[in-house]
Short mmCIF file of C-alpha atoms in Angstrom, two decimals:
data_model
loop_
_atom_site.label_atom_id
_atom_site.label_comp_id
_atom_site.label_asym_id
_atom_site.label_seq_id
_atom_site.Cartn_x
_atom_site.Cartn_y
_atom_site.Cartn_z
CA MET A 1 105.10 75.23 83.68
CA GLY A 2 101.62 76.11 84.03
CA ILE A 3 99.77 79.06 84.65
CA ARG A 4 96.69 80.76 85.38
CA ALA A 5 94.14 83.48 87.12
CA GLN A 6 90.48 83.69 88.41
CA PRO A 7 89.15 87.19 89.92
CA TRP A 8 89.03 86.49 93.83
CA LEU A 9 89.04 89.06 97.11
CA GLY A 10 87.93 91.80 95.37
CA THR A 11 90.65 91.45 92.06
CA ILE A 12 93.19 88.86 90.45
CA VAL A 13 94.74 86.16 91.86
CA SER A 14 97.61 84.31 89.34
CA ILE A 15 99.37 81.49 90.68
CA ARG A 16 102.91 79.32 88.41
CA ALA A 17 103.06 76.29 89.13
CA GLY A 18 107.36 75.91 87.19
CA ASP A 19 109.71 77.88 86.54
CA ALA A 20 108.41 80.87 84.09
CA GLY A 21 111.11 78.52 81.19
CA ASP A 22 110.23 75.55 81.84
CA LYS A 23 107.55 74.85 78.77
CA LYS A 24 105.76 71.48 80.26
CA SER A 25 102.67 71.71 81.25
CA ASP A 26 100.69 68.06 82.34
CA ALA A 27 97.76 67.06 84.71
CA LYS A 28 99.77 67.52 88.11
CA VAL A 29 100.40 71.07 87.86
CA HIS A 30 96.62 71.18 86.83
CA ALA A 31 95.87 69.09 89.90
CA ALA A 32 98.07 71.31 92.04
CA LEU A 33 96.97 74.74 90.36
CA ASP A 34 93.02 73.94 91.29
CA ALA A 35 94.13 73.13 94.89
CA ALA A 36 95.90 76.99 95.24
CA PHE A 37 92.76 77.76 93.50
CA ALA A 38 90.95 76.34 95.92
CA ALA A 39 92.78 77.55 98.97
CA ILE A 40 92.45 81.66 97.19
CA SER A 41 88.65 80.82 97.27
CA LYS A 42 87.93 78.96 100.78
CA VAL A 43 89.68 81.80 102.60
CA HIS A 44 87.58 84.11 99.78
CA ALA A 45 83.97 82.07 101.69
CA LEU A 46 85.12 82.14 105.48
CA MET A 47 86.37 85.66 105.60
CA SER A 48 84.37 87.97 103.10
CA PHE A 49 82.87 91.30 104.14
CA HIS A 50 80.34 91.53 101.84
CA ASP A 51 79.39 87.42 102.45
CA PRO A 52 76.39 87.61 104.71
CA GLU A 53 77.14 83.82 105.14
CA SER A 54 80.41 83.89 105.43
CA GLU A 55 82.47 83.32 108.85
CA LEU A 56 83.86 86.56 109.66
CA SER A 57 79.95 87.97 108.48
CA GLN A 58 79.38 86.35 111.74
CA LEU A 59 81.11 87.44 113.63
CA ASN A 60 80.59 90.73 112.66
CA ARG A 61 76.91 90.23 113.91
CA CYS A 62 77.52 87.79 117.06
CA ALA A 63 80.76 88.10 118.61
CA HIS A 64 80.15 91.00 120.63
CA LEU A 65 76.83 88.97 122.26
CA ALA A 66 78.38 85.76 122.33
CA PRO A 67 81.96 84.13 121.80
CA VAL A 68 81.73 82.29 118.08
CA ALA A 69 83.36 79.66 117.10
CA VAL A 70 85.18 79.55 113.54
CA SER A 71 87.44 77.65 111.22
CA GLU A 72 91.43 77.15 112.19
CA TRP A 73 92.51 80.38 109.33
CA THR A 74 90.11 82.46 110.13
CA TYR A 75 91.25 81.82 113.61
CA GLN A 76 95.52 81.86 112.89
CA VAL A 77 94.68 85.53 110.35
CA ILE A 78 92.18 86.85 113.35
CA GLN A 79 95.86 86.12 115.95
CA HIS A 80 97.91 86.77 113.53
CA GLY A 81 96.91 90.32 112.83
CA ILE A 82 96.16 90.98 116.88
CA ALA A 83 99.98 89.62 116.85
CA ILE A 84 100.62 92.79 113.76
CA ALA A 85 98.38 95.33 115.70
CA ASP A 86 99.60 94.90 119.21
CA ALA A 87 103.56 95.19 117.72
CA SER A 88 102.30 98.15 115.77
CA ASP A 89 100.58 100.02 118.42
CA GLY A 90 97.34 99.19 116.92
CA LEU A 91 98.66 101.21 113.99
CA PHE A 92 97.06 98.66 111.92
CA ASP A 93 93.67 97.72 112.96
CA PHE A 94 91.12 95.17 112.25
CA THR A 95 88.45 96.85 113.83
CA VAL A 96 88.23 99.91 110.82
CA ALA A 97 86.21 98.68 109.58
CA SER A 98 83.43 101.19 110.54
CA ASP A 99 85.64 103.44 108.86
CA LEU A 100 86.22 102.40 105.97
CA VAL A 101 82.13 102.02 105.19
CA ALA A 102 81.47 105.31 106.19
CA SER A 103 83.65 106.99 103.78
CA GLY A 104 82.64 105.26 100.90
CA MET A 105 85.81 102.72 100.65
CA LEU A 106 83.49 99.60 101.40
CA PRO A 107 79.92 98.98 101.42
CA LEU A 108 77.68 98.07 103.76
CA PRO A 109 78.33 94.17 104.37
CA TYR A 110 74.72 93.15 103.23
CA ASP A 111 71.19 95.39 102.98
CA SER A 112 70.08 94.60 106.39
CA ALA A 113 73.61 95.74 108.21
CA ASP A 114 73.55 98.65 111.39
CA ILE A 115 77.20 100.41 111.41
CA PRO A 116 78.16 99.26 115.48
CA LYS A 117 77.20 102.31 117.94
CA ASN A 118 79.11 103.10 120.96
CA ASN A 119 78.70 105.40 123.40
CA SER A 120 82.38 105.46 124.49
CA ARG A 121 86.19 105.65 123.53
CA ARG A 122 86.31 104.32 119.37
CA PRO A 123 86.79 100.16 119.20
CA SER A 124 89.94 99.14 118.82
CA PHE A 125 91.68 95.35 118.14
CA ARG A 126 91.59 95.22 121.45
CA ASP A 127 88.67 94.53 121.92
CA VAL A 128 89.00 91.54 120.15
CA ARG A 129 89.67 88.92 122.49
CA LEU A 130 90.29 85.95 121.25
CA ARG A 131 89.52 82.26 123.23
CA PRO A 132 89.64 78.79 124.04
CA GLN A 133 88.55 75.95 121.32
CA ARG A 134 89.34 78.68 118.22
CA ARG A 135 86.45 80.85 119.94
CA ILE A 136 86.28 84.19 119.54
CA ARG A 137 85.75 87.67 121.33
CA PHE A 138 84.37 91.55 121.17
CA ALA A 139 84.16 92.70 124.23
CA LYS A 140 81.76 95.19 122.16
CA PRO A 141 79.74 96.06 118.92
CA LEU A 142 83.04 96.40 116.05
CA TRP A 143 83.39 94.78 113.21
CA ILE A 144 86.14 93.47 111.71
CA ASP A 145 87.47 94.15 108.23
CA LEU A 146 90.57 91.68 107.56
CA GLY A 147 91.48 93.11 103.73
CA GLY A 148 94.50 94.24 104.96
CA ILE A 149 95.93 90.55 105.96
CA ALA A 150 93.61 88.37 104.36
CA LYS A 151 95.00 88.23 100.48
CA GLY A 152 98.43 88.07 102.30
CA PHE A 153 97.19 84.31 103.91
CA ALA A 154 95.50 83.60 101.02
CA VAL A 155 98.70 84.09 99.35
CA ASP A 156 100.17 81.69 101.93
CA LEU A 157 97.67 78.51 101.43
CA ALA A 158 98.17 78.98 97.43
CA VAL A 159 101.83 78.38 97.84
CA ALA A 160 102.13 75.54 100.78
CA ALA A 161 98.39 74.08 98.23
CA LEU A 162 101.27 73.49 95.07
CA ARG A 163 104.52 72.81 97.38
CA GLU A 164 101.67 69.92 98.63
CA HIS A 165 101.19 68.88 95.45
CA GLY A 166 104.90 68.12 94.95
CA VAL A 167 105.47 71.73 92.29
CA GLU A 168 109.50 72.73 93.56
CA ALA A 169 108.94 76.34 91.96
CA GLY A 170 106.14 78.74 91.67
CA SER A 171 104.47 82.15 92.17
CA VAL A 172 101.80 83.27 93.64
CA ASN A 173 100.16 87.35 92.11
CA ALA A 174 96.88 88.51 94.48
CA GLY A 175 96.31 91.59 93.11
CA GLY A 176 99.54 92.80 93.52
CA ASP A 177 100.80 91.10 96.68
CA ILE A 178 103.24 88.50 95.64
CA ARG A 179 105.35 85.40 97.31
CA LEU A 180 108.37 83.48 95.42
CA PHE A 181 109.01 79.67 96.30
CA GLY A 182 111.33 77.97 94.08
CA PRO A 183 115.70 78.09 93.71
CA ARG A 184 115.72 80.86 91.42
CA PRO A 185 115.35 84.49 92.47
CA GLU A 186 113.62 86.99 90.33
CA THR A 187 113.19 90.98 89.02
CA ILE A 188 109.97 92.22 90.91
CA TRP A 189 109.31 95.40 89.65
CA VAL A 190 106.87 97.93 91.10
CA ARG A 191 104.81 101.35 89.25
CA LYS A 192 106.25 104.29 90.14
CA PRO A 193 103.57 105.98 92.71
CA GLU A 194 103.44 109.47 90.31
CA ASP A 195 102.93 107.42 86.66
CA SER A 196 101.14 103.55 87.14
CA HIS A 197 102.07 102.84 83.74
CA SER A 198 105.56 103.03 84.86
CA LEU A 199 107.66 99.87 86.50
CA MET A 200 110.86 99.75 88.24
CA PRO A 201 112.28 96.83 89.34
CA VAL A 202 112.69 97.97 93.45
CA ILE A 203 114.61 93.25 94.26
CA GLU A 204 115.36 90.05 93.32
CA LEU A 205 113.07 88.10 95.38
CA HIS A 206 113.92 84.37 97.19
CA GLU A 207 111.81 82.32 98.68
CA ALA A 208 109.53 84.94 100.33
CA ALA A 209 106.97 87.93 99.73
CA ILE A 210 106.37 91.02 99.32
CA ALA A 211 103.14 92.87 99.20
CA THR A 212 103.61 96.56 97.81
CA SER A 213 100.25 99.22 99.51
CA ALA A 214 99.63 102.75 96.73
CA SER A 215 96.18 104.45 96.68
CA TYR A 216 97.28 105.13 92.57
CA PHE A 217 93.93 103.22 91.24
CA CYS A 218 92.53 103.50 94.57
CA GLN A 219 91.53 106.96 95.79
CA ARG A 220 87.41 107.37 96.21
CA PRO A 221 86.54 110.72 96.95
CA SER A 222 83.68 111.52 99.88
CA ALA A 223 82.13 113.91 101.80
CA ASP A 224 84.98 114.67 103.63
CA GLY A 225 88.30 114.43 100.50
CA PRO A 226 89.21 112.18 99.28
CA ALA A 227 88.60 108.47 100.76
CA SER A 228 91.11 105.35 100.72
CA ALA A 229 91.46 101.92 101.95
CA ILE A 230 94.38 102.70 104.23
CA VAL A 231 92.43 104.52 107.19
CA ASN A 232 94.81 105.80 110.64
CA PRO A 233 92.47 103.76 112.65
CA VAL A 234 93.24 105.93 116.22
CA CYS A 235 91.64 109.72 114.11
CA GLY A 236 89.91 107.41 111.08
CA ARG A 237 91.30 109.85 108.77
CA PRO A 238 92.06 108.20 105.56
CA SER A 239 96.25 108.21 105.01
CA GLY A 240 98.26 106.56 102.42
CA PHE A 241 98.29 109.65 99.85
CA ASP A 242 101.49 109.84 96.85
CA MET A 243 103.36 106.63 98.06
CA SER A 244 104.15 103.19 97.46
CA VAL A 245 105.21 100.89 100.47
CA SER A 246 106.48 97.88 99.63
CA VAL A 247 107.15 94.71 102.49
CA LEU A 248 109.63 92.13 102.18
CA ALA A 249 108.38 89.49 104.63
CA PRO A 250 108.79 85.88 104.58
CA ASP A 251 105.13 85.30 104.61
CA CYS A 252 102.68 87.60 102.97
CA MET A 253 100.59 87.68 104.76
CA THR A 254 103.17 89.34 107.45
CA ALA A 255 103.85 91.36 104.17
CA ASP A 256 100.57 92.51 103.59
CA ALA A 257 99.69 93.83 106.79
CA LEU A 258 102.84 95.56 107.92
CA THR A 259 102.24 97.72 104.95
CA LYS A 260 99.39 99.49 106.68
CA VAL A 261 101.81 100.17 109.03
CA VAL A 262 104.63 101.67 106.97
CA THR A 263 102.01 103.38 105.11
CA LEU A 264 100.30 105.08 108.45
CA SER A 265 103.48 105.51 109.66
CA GLU A 266 105.67 107.14 107.60
CA ASP A 267 108.68 104.58 107.96
CA ASN A 268 110.41 102.56 106.75
CA GLU A 269 112.50 101.50 109.35
CA HIS A 270 109.11 100.99 111.85
CA PRO A 271 110.28 97.95 114.98
CA ALA A 272 107.15 95.93 114.15
CA LEU A 273 108.87 95.89 110.54
CA LYS A 274 112.26 94.21 112.61
CA HIS A 275 110.32 92.55 114.44
CA PHE A 276 108.76 90.58 111.90
CA GLY A 277 111.67 90.38 109.90
CA ALA A 278 110.31 92.08 107.12
CA SER A 279 111.50 95.20 105.47
CA ALA A 280 110.30 98.56 103.90
CA LEU A 281 110.70 100.35 101.11
CA LEU A 282 109.14 103.74 100.91
CA LEU A 283 108.66 106.14 97.65
CA ARG A 284 107.46 108.79 97.05
CA LYS A 285 106.16 111.05 94.44
CA HIS A 286 108.70 112.44 92.54
CA ALA A 287 110.67 112.78 95.44
CA GLN A 288 114.07 110.97 96.23
CA ALA A 289 113.20 106.55 97.92
CA LEU A 290 113.42 105.80 101.21
CA LEU A 291 115.54 102.80 101.32
CA GLN A 292 115.69 100.63 103.77
CA MET B 1 126.46 78.21 87.61
CA LYS B 2 124.65 81.87 87.28
CA HIS B 3 126.07 84.07 90.69
CA PHE B 4 123.32 86.10 91.47
CA PRO B 5 123.68 89.32 93.52
CA SER B 6 122.45 89.12 97.09
CA PHE B 7 118.71 88.73 96.87
CA ASN B 8 116.42 89.72 99.00
CA GLN B 9 117.98 93.43 99.42
CA TRP B 10 116.36 97.34 97.93
CA LEU B 11 117.62 97.83 94.49
CA PRO B 12 119.89 101.03 94.59
CA LEU B 13 117.29 103.34 92.24
CA SER B 14 118.34 105.71 90.34
CA GLY B 15 116.62 108.61 88.45
CA ILE B 16 116.49 105.86 85.25
CA VAL B 17 113.44 104.02 84.81
CA ILE B 18 113.35 100.89 82.72
CA ALA B 19 110.18 100.96 80.76
CA GLY B 20 110.26 104.80 80.00
CA VAL B 21 113.68 105.03 78.44
CA ALA B 22 114.11 101.67 76.68
CA LEU B 23 110.83 101.23 75.58
CA PRO B 24 107.97 103.72 74.85
CA THR B 25 105.35 102.08 77.71
CA PRO B 26 106.10 99.09 78.49
CA VAL B 27 101.93 96.22 77.11
CA LEU B 28 101.16 95.18 80.72
CA ALA B 29 99.39 92.35 79.51
CA ALA B 30 99.61 87.57 80.24
CA GLU B 31 97.80 85.78 78.25
CA TYR B 32 96.38 81.92 79.80
CA PHE B 33 93.98 80.91 77.29
CA THR B 34 93.16 80.73 73.89
CA ILE B 35 88.80 79.09 73.56
CA ALA B 36 90.29 75.71 72.42
CA THR B 37 92.63 75.13 75.65
CA VAL B 38 89.67 77.42 77.71
CA GLN B 39 87.16 74.73 76.69
CA LYS B 40 88.75 71.87 78.00
CA ALA B 41 90.05 73.73 81.11
CA LEU B 42 86.53 73.66 82.12
CA PHE B 43 84.81 70.64 80.59
CA PRO B 44 87.53 68.04 81.14
CA ASP B 45 86.15 65.10 80.54
CA ALA B 46 83.70 67.06 77.69
CA GLN B 47 84.02 65.49 74.30
CA GLU B 48 82.06 68.45 72.39
CA PHE B 49 82.09 72.09 72.71
CA VAL B 50 78.50 73.14 70.07
CA LYS B 51 78.34 76.96 70.09
CA ARG B 52 74.74 77.96 71.35
CA SER B 53 73.08 80.37 68.98
CA VAL B 54 70.34 82.96 70.79
CA SER B 55 69.08 85.64 70.07
CA LEU B 56 67.10 88.16 72.35
CA THR B 57 64.11 90.05 72.95
CA PRO B 58 64.48 93.08 73.48
CA GLU B 59 62.27 92.37 77.05
CA GLN B 60 65.13 90.14 77.20
CA ARG B 61 67.96 92.36 76.70
CA ARG B 62 66.35 94.84 78.90
CA PHE B 63 66.34 92.33 81.77
CA ILE B 64 69.98 91.62 81.47
CA GLU B 65 70.93 94.85 80.84
CA ALA B 66 68.68 95.80 84.21
CA ALA B 67 71.19 92.95 86.07
CA SER B 68 74.36 95.13 85.02
CA PRO B 69 73.77 98.24 83.68
CA THR B 70 77.48 99.05 82.44
CA ARG B 71 77.65 97.58 79.62
CA THR B 72 76.02 97.99 76.19
CA THR B 73 77.67 95.14 74.35
CA LEU B 74 76.60 90.81 75.98
CA PRO B 75 78.24 88.31 75.76
CA ASP B 76 75.01 86.87 73.38
CA GLN B 77 77.67 85.49 70.64
CA ASN B 78 79.48 83.24 72.06
CA ILE B 79 78.07 80.72 74.57
CA TRP B 80 79.08 76.75 73.72
CA GLU B 81 77.41 74.63 75.32
CA ALA B 82 79.78 70.96 77.06
CA ARG B 83 78.97 68.08 75.83
CA LYS B 84 79.39 64.41 76.82
CA SER B 85 77.98 61.14 74.70
CA GLY B 86 75.73 63.64 73.70
CA THR B 87 74.57 65.37 76.66
CA LEU B 88 74.40 68.61 78.76
CA ILE B 89 76.88 68.57 81.31
CA GLY B 90 77.63 72.43 81.12
CA TYR B 91 78.24 75.95 79.38
CA VAL B 92 81.20 78.06 78.42
CA VAL B 93 80.68 81.50 78.56
CA ILE B 94 83.03 83.68 77.04
CA ASP B 95 82.78 87.21 77.34
CA GLU B 96 85.23 90.71 77.75
CA VAL B 97 84.86 93.51 80.38
CA TYR B 98 86.56 96.52 80.36
CA GLY B 99 87.49 99.79 82.78
CA LYS B 100 88.37 102.50 83.85
CA HIS B 101 92.42 100.89 83.56
CA ASP B 102 91.59 97.64 82.42
CA PHE B 103 90.66 95.64 79.71
CA ILE B 104 89.69 91.57 80.99
CA THR B 105 89.07 88.76 78.16
CA TYR B 106 86.91 84.92 81.09
CA ALA B 107 85.79 82.22 80.21
CA THR B 108 83.10 81.14 82.87
CA ALA B 109 81.66 77.86 83.14
CA LEU B 110 78.11 77.07 84.19
CA THR B 111 77.08 73.42 85.41
CA PRO B 112 73.04 72.46 83.04
CA ASP B 113 71.63 74.54 85.58
CA GLY B 114 72.80 77.72 85.59
CA ALA B 115 75.58 77.42 88.65
CA VAL B 116 78.53 78.29 88.51
CA LYS B 117 81.11 76.06 88.52
CA GLN B 118 85.01 77.79 86.74
CA ILE B 119 85.74 81.86 86.32
CA GLU B 120 89.04 81.68 84.24
CA ILE B 121 90.93 84.74 82.98
CA MET B 122 91.97 84.40 79.75
CA ASP B 123 93.94 87.17 78.88
CA TYR B 124 94.27 90.93 80.20
CA ARG B 125 95.12 93.86 79.75
CA GLU B 126 96.91 97.25 81.08
CA THR B 127 94.96 100.67 79.08
CA TYR B 128 95.43 103.97 80.05
CA GLY B 129 91.72 104.52 80.23
CA TYR B 130 91.16 106.10 76.49
CA GLU B 131 92.06 103.71 74.15
CA VAL B 132 89.54 101.17 75.53
CA ARG B 133 86.80 104.13 74.41
CA ASN B 134 88.52 103.57 70.57
CA GLU B 135 86.22 100.77 69.17
CA LYS B 136 89.29 100.43 65.96
CA TRP B 137 91.17 100.20 69.09
CA ARG B 138 89.55 97.85 70.18
CA GLN B 139 89.85 95.42 67.14
CA GLN B 140 93.30 95.58 67.09
CA PHE B 141 93.38 92.97 69.34
CA VAL B 142 90.15 90.51 68.00
CA GLY B 143 92.81 88.06 66.77
CA LYS B 144 95.78 88.92 68.85
CA LYS B 145 93.13 87.50 72.28
CA PHE B 146 92.74 83.93 70.50
CA GLY B 147 95.97 81.98 69.96
CA ALA B 148 98.45 84.50 68.25
CA PRO B 149 100.95 85.66 71.63
CA ILE B 150 100.73 89.35 73.05
CA LYS B 151 104.36 90.74 72.95
CA VAL B 152 104.85 91.11 77.50
CA ASP B 153 108.11 93.87 78.24
CA VAL B 154 107.77 92.68 82.29
CA ASP B 155 106.02 89.35 83.11
CA MET B 156 102.99 90.76 84.89
CA GLN B 157 103.43 87.80 87.64
CA ASN B 158 106.25 89.64 89.18
CA ILE B 159 104.49 93.28 89.16
CA GLY B 160 104.04 94.42 92.96
CA GLY B 161 100.87 96.68 93.63
CA ALA B 162 97.75 97.24 93.47
CA THR B 163 96.35 96.60 90.01
CA LEU B 164 93.18 95.09 88.21
CA SER B 165 89.73 95.05 90.35
CA CYS B 166 87.46 91.46 89.48
CA VAL B 167 84.38 94.15 89.85
CA HIS B 168 83.79 94.11 85.86
CA VAL B 169 83.86 90.34 86.14
CA THR B 170 82.08 90.08 88.39
CA GLU B 171 79.39 92.16 87.02
CA GLY B 172 80.00 90.35 83.34
CA VAL B 173 78.77 86.79 85.37
CA ARG B 174 75.72 88.28 86.50
CA ARG B 175 75.18 89.19 83.32
CA ILE B 176 75.35 85.62 82.56
CA LEU B 177 73.70 84.72 85.28
CA ALA B 178 71.80 86.75 83.90
CA ILE B 179 71.30 85.18 80.09
CA TYR B 180 71.40 82.12 80.82
CA HIS B 181 68.20 82.45 83.33
CA THR B 182 66.63 84.37 80.39
CA ALA B 183 67.94 81.92 77.49
CA LEU B 184 69.08 78.95 77.89
CA LYS B 185 67.12 77.64 80.63
CA ASN B 186 65.03 74.90 79.03
#
């Protein structure tokens, strides 16, 4: 069993190849881990909002002027993001980036960036158009931030890389977004919303993913009151306080994106969950949990 | 053969918090590498790791601190040259960073010309904020970090929910690059 952790995607990503009880660790295991981290690193490079050289930054600079061709991975994430936005009637919407910058949750992507200005209605995911040959076009100036979905996607790719290298059991944990594979289920714990140092077991996970979203570490004051990484796309206001949301889904990209839908709707039975074969757990501070 | 209850179902939640009742508060920590194992992992081809002593002038210190002003201690005493057949093939720098909630030891591999080749977390532990500022509290981990097992109550790999930001590690690496530019580059 080999387990290592590296800083990526704004958090710590820890990857385990092999079963927890398996002591043997060899060159094959470390080669698999290297490949898994390489996949995470590639997602980071393609989709970083803060890196002016990333594919995402290219889109944010130019896609409202002309279609921009992107790599397979970036196209896949944007395509799936649109599907989730559609199924959630826009509750998940990766075009909230300019609100996040305005509230201070995200810095300007790079020094020369100007927040996109629109005289008409706020942009939405419907302004992001998929074109053939992996091209993306924006119908108006807008910014995409894939922070609410790319982490889950990176986890899925890391698992795929481990499997490609012959690893039969393992897990990836990227800042609390987890995917587990192999024959043995494992208990997953989350923190109580009112006390991040107290843990509670929530599920026996098996060959699936679970993403958890809560504001206990993220709350940051801004001029308009507390800020949060989760912003309601309809009104641009921050949301997600006083609760912890966990979503179980077959893949981590889906689980990650759906946490935003459940948080904003405060509905642990939102129809988008069923649409993607997912379910949710919503924990409120100091109150009884709502269960699916 | 062990029979597993239904998996992928949310567990019934009761008022009992396992961590709070059975244990004072869980130690949330993980250890991945010791100094010796991380050096080997970063430079598998190296034949030796030679400690590089660096003494910084006040001006060099100011330059480095400007690269990352939030910390007061520098990892200038934890630098090794990785060598193969006597030739320098890179550097290993071990640093520790701490923030409001976390305490992380990590190792950075630099190429001979100062590019970051790889970063591995060696260990991390979550804190309650107030402890980490206490020098004496930090001292209890000095021997434990490198080699001795850290008692862990819950496998960190299985904890869901946003945990650590790597912002302090990123700042630490900026500082390490500044050290390279002032003191290591030939």
